[in-house]
Coordinates of C-alpha atoms and ligand atoms in Angstrom, one line a residue:
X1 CA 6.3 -18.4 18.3
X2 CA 8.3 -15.4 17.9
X3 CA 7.7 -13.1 15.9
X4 CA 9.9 -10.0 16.8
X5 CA 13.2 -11.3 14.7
X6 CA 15.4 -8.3 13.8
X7 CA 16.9 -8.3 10.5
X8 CA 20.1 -8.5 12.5
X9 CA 19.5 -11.6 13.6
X10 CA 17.8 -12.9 10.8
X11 CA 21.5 -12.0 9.3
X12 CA 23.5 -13.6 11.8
X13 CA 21.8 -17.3 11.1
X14 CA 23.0 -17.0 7.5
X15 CA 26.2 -16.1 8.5
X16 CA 26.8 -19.3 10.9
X17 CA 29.1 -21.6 9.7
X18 CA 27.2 -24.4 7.5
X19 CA 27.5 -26.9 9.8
X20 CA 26.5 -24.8 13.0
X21 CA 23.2 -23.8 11.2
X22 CA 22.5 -26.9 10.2
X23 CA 22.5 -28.2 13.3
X24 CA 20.4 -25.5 15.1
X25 CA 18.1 -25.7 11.7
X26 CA 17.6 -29.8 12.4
X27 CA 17.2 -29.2 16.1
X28 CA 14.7 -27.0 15.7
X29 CA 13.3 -29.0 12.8
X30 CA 13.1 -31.9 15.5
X31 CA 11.3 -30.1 18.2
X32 CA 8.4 -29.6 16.2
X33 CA 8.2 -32.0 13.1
X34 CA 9.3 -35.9 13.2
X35 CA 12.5 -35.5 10.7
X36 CA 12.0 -38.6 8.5
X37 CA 8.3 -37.5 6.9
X38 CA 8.1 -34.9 4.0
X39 CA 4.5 -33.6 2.7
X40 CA 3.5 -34.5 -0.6
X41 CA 1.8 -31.5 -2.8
X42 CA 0.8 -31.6 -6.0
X43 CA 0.0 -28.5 -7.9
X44 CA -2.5 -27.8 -11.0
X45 CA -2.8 -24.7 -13.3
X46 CA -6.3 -24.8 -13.3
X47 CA -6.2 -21.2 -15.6
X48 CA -2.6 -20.8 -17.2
X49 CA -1.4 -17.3 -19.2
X50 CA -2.8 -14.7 -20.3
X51 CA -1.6 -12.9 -16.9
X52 CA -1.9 -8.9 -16.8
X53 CA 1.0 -8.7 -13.9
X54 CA 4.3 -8.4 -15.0
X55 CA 6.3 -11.0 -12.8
X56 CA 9.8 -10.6 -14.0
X57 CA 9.9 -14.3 -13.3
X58 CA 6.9 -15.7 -14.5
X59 CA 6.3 -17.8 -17.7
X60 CA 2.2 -16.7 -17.6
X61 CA 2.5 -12.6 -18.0
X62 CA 1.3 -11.0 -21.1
X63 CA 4.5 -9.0 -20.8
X64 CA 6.8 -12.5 -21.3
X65 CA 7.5 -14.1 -24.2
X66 CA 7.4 -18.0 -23.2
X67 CA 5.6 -19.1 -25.6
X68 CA 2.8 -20.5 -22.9
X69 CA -0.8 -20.3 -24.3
X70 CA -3.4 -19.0 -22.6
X71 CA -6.2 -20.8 -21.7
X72 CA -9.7 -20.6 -19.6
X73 CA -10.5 -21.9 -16.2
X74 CA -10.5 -25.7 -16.2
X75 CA -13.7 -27.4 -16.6
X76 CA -15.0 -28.4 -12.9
X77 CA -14.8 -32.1 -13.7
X78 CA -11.3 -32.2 -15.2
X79 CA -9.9 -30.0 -12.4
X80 CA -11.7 -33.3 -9.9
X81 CA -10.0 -36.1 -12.0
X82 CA -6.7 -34.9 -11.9
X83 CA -7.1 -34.5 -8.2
X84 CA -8.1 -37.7 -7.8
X85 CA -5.1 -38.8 -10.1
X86 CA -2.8 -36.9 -7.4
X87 CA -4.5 -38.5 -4.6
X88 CA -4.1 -41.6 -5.8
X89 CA -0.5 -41.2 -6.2
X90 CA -0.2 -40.4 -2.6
X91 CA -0.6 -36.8 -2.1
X92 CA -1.8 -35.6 0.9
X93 CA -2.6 -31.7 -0.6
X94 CA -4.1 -30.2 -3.9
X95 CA -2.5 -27.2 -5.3
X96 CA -4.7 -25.3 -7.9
X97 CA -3.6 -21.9 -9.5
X98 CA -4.9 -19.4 -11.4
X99 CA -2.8 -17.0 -13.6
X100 CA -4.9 -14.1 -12.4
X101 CA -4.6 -10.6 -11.0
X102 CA -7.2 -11.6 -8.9
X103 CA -10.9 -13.5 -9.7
X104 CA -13.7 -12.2 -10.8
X105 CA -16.7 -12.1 -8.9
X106 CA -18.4 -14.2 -12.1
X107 CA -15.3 -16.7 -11.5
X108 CA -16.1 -17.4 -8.0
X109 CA -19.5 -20.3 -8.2
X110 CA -16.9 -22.6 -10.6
X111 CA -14.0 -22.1 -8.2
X112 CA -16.3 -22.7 -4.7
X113 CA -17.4 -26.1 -6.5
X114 CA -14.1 -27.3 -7.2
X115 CA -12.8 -26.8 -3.7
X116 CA -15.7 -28.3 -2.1
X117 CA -15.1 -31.3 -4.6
X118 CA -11.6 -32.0 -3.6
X119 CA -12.1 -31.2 -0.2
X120 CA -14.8 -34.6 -0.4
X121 CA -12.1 -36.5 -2.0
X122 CA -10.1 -36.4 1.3
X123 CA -7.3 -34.2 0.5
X124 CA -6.7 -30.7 1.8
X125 CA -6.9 -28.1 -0.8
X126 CA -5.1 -24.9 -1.6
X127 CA -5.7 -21.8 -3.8
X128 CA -3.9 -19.2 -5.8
X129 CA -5.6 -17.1 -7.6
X130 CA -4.0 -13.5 -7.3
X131 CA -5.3 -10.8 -5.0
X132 CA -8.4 -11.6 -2.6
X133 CA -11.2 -9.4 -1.8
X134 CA -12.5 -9.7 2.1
X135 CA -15.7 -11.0 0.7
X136 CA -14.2 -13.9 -1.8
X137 CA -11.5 -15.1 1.2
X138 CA -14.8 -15.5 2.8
X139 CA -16.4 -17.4 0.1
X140 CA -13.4 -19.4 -0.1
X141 CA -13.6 -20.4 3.5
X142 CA -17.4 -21.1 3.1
X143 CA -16.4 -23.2 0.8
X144 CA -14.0 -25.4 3.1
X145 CA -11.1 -23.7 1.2
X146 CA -7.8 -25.2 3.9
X147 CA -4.8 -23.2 2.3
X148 CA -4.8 -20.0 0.0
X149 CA -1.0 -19.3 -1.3
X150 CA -0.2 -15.9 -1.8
X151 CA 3.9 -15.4 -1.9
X152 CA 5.6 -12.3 -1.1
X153 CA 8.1 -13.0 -3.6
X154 CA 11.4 -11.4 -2.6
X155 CA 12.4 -8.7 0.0
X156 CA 10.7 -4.9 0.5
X157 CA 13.9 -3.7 -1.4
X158 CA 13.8 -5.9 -4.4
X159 CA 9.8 -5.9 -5.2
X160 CA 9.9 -3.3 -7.3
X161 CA 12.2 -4.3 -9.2
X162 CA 11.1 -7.8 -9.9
X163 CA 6.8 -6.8 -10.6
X164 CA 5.7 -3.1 -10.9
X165 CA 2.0 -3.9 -11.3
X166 CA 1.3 -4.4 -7.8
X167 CA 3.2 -3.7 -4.7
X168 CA 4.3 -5.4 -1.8
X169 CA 1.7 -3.9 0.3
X170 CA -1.1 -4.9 -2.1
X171 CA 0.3 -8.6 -1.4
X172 CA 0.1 -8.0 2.4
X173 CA -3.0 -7.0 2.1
X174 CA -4.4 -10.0 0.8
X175 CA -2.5 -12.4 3.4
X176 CA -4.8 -9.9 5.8
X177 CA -7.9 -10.8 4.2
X178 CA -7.0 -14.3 3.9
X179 CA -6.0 -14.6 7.9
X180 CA -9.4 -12.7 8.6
X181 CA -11.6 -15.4 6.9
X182 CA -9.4 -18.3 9.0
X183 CA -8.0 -19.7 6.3
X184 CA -4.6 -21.0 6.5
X185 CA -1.7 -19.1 5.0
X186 CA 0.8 -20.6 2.5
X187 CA 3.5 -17.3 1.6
X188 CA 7.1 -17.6 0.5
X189 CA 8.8 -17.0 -2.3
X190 CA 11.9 -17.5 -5.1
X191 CA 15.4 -17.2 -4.3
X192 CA 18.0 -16.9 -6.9
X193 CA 16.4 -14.4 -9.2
X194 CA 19.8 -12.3 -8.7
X195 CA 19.6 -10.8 -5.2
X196 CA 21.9 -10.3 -2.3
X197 CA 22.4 -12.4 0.9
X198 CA 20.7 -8.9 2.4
X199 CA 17.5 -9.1 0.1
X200 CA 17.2 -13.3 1.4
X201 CA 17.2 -11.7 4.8
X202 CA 14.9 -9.2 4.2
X203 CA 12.4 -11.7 2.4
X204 CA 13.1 -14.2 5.7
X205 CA 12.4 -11.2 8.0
X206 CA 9.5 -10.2 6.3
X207 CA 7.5 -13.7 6.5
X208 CA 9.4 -14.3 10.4
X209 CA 7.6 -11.1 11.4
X210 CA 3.9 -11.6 10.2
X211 CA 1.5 -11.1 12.7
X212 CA 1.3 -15.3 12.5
X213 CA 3.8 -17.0 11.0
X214 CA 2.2 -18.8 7.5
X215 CA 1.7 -22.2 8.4
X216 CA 3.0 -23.2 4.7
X217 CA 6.7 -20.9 3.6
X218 CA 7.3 -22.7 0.0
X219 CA 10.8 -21.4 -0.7
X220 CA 11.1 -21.4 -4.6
X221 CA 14.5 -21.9 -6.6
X222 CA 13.6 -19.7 -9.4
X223 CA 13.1 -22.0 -12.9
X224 CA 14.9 -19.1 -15.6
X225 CA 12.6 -19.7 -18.3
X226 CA 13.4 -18.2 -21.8
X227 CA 11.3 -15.2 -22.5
X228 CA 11.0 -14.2 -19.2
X229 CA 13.1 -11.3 -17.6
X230 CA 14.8 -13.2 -15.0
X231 CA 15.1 -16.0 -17.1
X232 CA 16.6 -14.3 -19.7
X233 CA 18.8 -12.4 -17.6
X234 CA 20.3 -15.6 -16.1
X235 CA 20.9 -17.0 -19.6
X236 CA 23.4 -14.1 -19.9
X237 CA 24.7 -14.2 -16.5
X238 CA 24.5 -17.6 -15.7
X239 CA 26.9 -16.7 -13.2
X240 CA 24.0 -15.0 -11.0
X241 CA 22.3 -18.6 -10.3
X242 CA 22.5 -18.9 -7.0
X243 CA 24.6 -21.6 -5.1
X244 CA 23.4 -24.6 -3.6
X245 CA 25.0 -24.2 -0.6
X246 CA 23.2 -20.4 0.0
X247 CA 19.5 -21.6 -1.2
X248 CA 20.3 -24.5 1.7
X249 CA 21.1 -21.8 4.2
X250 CA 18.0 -20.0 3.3
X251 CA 15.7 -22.9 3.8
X252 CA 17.6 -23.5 7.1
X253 CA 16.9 -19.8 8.1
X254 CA 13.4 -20.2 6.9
X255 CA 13.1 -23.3 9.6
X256 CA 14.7 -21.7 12.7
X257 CA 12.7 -18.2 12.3
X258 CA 9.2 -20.0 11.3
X259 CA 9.5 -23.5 13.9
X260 CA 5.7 -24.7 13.1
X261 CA 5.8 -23.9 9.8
X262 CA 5.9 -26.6 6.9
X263 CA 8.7 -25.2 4.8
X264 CA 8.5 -26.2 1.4
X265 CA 11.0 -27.3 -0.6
X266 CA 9.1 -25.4 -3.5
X267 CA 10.1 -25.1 -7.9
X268 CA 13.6 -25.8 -8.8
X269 CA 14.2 -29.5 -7.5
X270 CA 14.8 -30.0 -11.5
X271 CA 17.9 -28.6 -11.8
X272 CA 19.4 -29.7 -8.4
X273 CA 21.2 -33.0 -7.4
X274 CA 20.2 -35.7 -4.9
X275 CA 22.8 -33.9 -2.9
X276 CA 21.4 -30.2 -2.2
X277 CA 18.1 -31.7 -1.3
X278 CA 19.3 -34.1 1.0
X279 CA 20.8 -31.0 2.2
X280 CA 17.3 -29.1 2.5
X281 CA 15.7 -31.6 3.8
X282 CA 18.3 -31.8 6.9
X283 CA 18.3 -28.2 7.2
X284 CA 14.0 -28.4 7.8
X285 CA 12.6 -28.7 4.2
X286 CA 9.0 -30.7 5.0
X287 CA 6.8 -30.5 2.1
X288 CA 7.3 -31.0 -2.1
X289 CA 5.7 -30.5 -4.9
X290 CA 5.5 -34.3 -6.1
X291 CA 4.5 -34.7 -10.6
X292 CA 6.1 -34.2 -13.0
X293 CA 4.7 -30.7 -13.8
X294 CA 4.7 -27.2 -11.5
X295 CA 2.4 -24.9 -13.4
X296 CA 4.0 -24.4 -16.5
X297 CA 7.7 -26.2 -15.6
X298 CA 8.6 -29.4 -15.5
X299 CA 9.0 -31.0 -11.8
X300 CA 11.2 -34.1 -11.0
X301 CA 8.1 -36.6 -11.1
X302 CA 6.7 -39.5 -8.6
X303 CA 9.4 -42.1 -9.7
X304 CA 12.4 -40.1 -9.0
X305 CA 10.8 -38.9 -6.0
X306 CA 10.3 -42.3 -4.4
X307 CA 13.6 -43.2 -5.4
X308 CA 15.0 -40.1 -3.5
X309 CA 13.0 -41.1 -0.5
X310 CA 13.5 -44.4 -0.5
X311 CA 17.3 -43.6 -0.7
X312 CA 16.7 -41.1 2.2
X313 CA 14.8 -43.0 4.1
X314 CA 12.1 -40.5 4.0
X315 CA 8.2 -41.2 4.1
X316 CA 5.2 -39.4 2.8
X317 CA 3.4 -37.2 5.9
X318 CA 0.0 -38.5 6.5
X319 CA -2.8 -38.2 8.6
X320 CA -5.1 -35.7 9.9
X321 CA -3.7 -32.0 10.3
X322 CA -4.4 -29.4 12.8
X323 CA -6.7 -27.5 10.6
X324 CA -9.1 -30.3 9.8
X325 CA -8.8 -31.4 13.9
X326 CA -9.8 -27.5 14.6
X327 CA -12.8 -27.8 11.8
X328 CA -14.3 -30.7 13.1
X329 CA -14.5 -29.6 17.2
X330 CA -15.0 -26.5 16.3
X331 CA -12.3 -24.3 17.1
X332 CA -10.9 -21.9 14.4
X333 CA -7.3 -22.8 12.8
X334 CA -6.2 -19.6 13.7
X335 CA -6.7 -20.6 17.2
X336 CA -4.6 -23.8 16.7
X337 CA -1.8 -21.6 15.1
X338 CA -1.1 -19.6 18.0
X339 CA -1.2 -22.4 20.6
X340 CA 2.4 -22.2 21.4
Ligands
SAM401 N1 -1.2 -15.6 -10.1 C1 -1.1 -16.0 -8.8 C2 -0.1 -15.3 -8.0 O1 0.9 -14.8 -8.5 O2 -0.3 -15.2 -6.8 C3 -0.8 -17.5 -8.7 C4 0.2 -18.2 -9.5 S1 1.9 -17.7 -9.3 C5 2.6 -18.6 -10.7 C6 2.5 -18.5 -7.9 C7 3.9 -18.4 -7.5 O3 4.7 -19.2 -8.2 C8 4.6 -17.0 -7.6 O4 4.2 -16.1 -6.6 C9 6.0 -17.3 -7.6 O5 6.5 -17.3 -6.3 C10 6.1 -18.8 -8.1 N2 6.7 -18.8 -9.4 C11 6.2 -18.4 -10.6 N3 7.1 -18.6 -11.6 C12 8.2 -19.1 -11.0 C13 9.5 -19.5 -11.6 N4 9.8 -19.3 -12.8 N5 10.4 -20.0 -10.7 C14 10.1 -20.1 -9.4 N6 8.9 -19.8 -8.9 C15 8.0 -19.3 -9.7
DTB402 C1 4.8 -21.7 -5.1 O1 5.4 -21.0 -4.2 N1 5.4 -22.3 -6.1 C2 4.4 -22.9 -7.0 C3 3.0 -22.6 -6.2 N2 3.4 -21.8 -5.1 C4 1.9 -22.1 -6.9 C5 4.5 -22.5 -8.4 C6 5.8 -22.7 -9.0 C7 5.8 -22.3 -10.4 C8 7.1 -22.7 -11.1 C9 7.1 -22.2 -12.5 C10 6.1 -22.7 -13.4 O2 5.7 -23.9 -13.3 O3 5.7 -22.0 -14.3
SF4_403 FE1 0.4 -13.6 -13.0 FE2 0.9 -14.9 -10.8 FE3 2.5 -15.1 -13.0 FE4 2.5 -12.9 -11.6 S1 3.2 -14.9 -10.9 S2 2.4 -13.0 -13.8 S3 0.4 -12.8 -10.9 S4 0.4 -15.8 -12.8

């Protein structure tokens, strides 16, 4: 897969006319994924607020005023019943985060027995639990640990602007450690928290040229929740909320630079019609979040989501994945990644 894009070309995909890049989008989504079957994700807060980042966006910092209580990590056998809950409702991945800066070392025993317990329920699991030291990624894939999500947010330009207790480099650094243990890599981030087309293409270009493409990109309509910065800002300029039709050419960007990867369309689906996702699911969207919660934000839920599907004629994406193929023979994932 490539990953030499220039920024010039990542630029020239979102300037095709709409119908051109959807068409290269769903061709490409074709070669590599059958077009009819969407992933089903379901995501927990297994630890929500109390967060010492300051994420302009986020509804868990100490430095927001949302109103969202903080609370300790889940109890090991309530995180296990909701997952079972979520596997019973058809999901085919577990979602856990933590509204962390990163875990502590005392944190790690609880969080290794949760992902061996979902793992044994027959779902793959995934992590997010802030910045990773080399020796918890490794715990974390001891511990059968299939995805860890760690976003990149927005582009090199913008970061700075939207968190200031942690830089961009501090997040790369992590998706290193993450990578070096062999565990898959979920990295994406929000669009529509008031940048350019040029900061979508730098935050494109930035994921497209990754030593190895993340197998997971969730792309993220940003949910403006009061208290927040961004979600403040956007009450006063509602104005800067981006258009459908530009979050659909992201995602189809997202699809042509990253081929393999499961692009996910990611938070947001509240506050847009039938229509737009219909939209992002043509242009190469191949996962959800499925629920009716996010973390803290309400999500469409599993009736409206079946109704969508069946109206689309989608299906939930089953069966075994690469990763737990590569587990069982023997072979690393990393090694199944690159097999292009
Ligand atoms: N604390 C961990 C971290 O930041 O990596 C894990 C949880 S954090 C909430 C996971 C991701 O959710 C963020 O990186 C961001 O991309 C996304 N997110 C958070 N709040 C959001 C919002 N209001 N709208 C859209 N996406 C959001
Ligand atoms: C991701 O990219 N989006 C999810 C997941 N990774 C952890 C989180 C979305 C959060 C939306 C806002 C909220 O629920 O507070
Ligand atoms: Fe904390 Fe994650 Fe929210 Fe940032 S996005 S404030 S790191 S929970």
């Amino acid at each position: 897969m490539r990953t030499d894009w220039t920024r010039d070309e990542i630029a020239a995909l979102f300037d095709l006319p709409f119908t051109e890049l959807l068409f290269q989008a769903a061709t490409t989504h074709r070669a590599h994924h059958a077009p009819d079957e969407v992933q089903l994700c379901t995501l927990l807060s297994i630890k929500t607020g109390g967060c010492p980042e300051d994420c302009g966006y986020c509804s868990q910092s100490v430095h927001a005023d949302s109103g969202v209580a903080a609370t300790k990590l889940m109890d090991v056998r309530a995180v296990l019943q909701s997952a079972a809950q979520a596997r019973d409702a058809g999901s085919q991945r577990f979602c856990m985060g933590a509204a962390w800066r990163n875990p502590k070392d005392r944190d790690m025993p609880a969080i290794v027995e949760i992902v061996k317990g979902v793992r044994a329920m027959g779902m793959e699991t995934c992590m997010t639990l802030g910045m990773l030291t080399p020796a918890q990624a490794a715990m974390l894939a001891e511990a059968g640990l299939d995805y860890y999500n760690h976003n990149i947010d927005t582009s090199p330009e913008r970061y700075g602007e939207i968190i200031s207790t942690r830089t961009l480099e501090d997040r790369l650094e992590t998706l290193d450690h993450v990578r070096a243990a062999g565990i898959n890599v979920c990295s994406g981030g929000i669009v529509g928290m008031g940048e350019t087309r040029a900061d979508r293409v730098g935050f494109i270009h930035t994921l497209a040229t990754l030593p190895r493409h993340p197998e997971s990109v969730p792309i993220n309509a940003l949910v403006p929740i009061k208290g927040t910065v961004l979600g403040n800002m956007l009450a006063d300029t509602p104005l800067a909320r981006i258009d459908d039709i530009e979050f659909v050419r992201t995602v189809a960007v997202a699809r042509i630079t990253m081929p393999q990867s499961m692009v996910r369309l990611s938070a947001g689906r509240e506050s847009m019609s039938e229509a737009t996702q219909a939209l992002c699911f043509l242009a190469g969207a191949n996962s959800i979040f499925t629920g009716d919660r996010l973390l803290t934000a309400a999500n469409a839920g599993d009736d409206a989501d079946a109704a969508l599907f069946a109206r689309l004629g989608l299906k939930a994406l089953t069966g075994e994945e690469p990763l737990r193929a590569a587990r069982a023979c023997g072979s690393s994932p990393a090694e199944l990644a690159t097999a292009d």
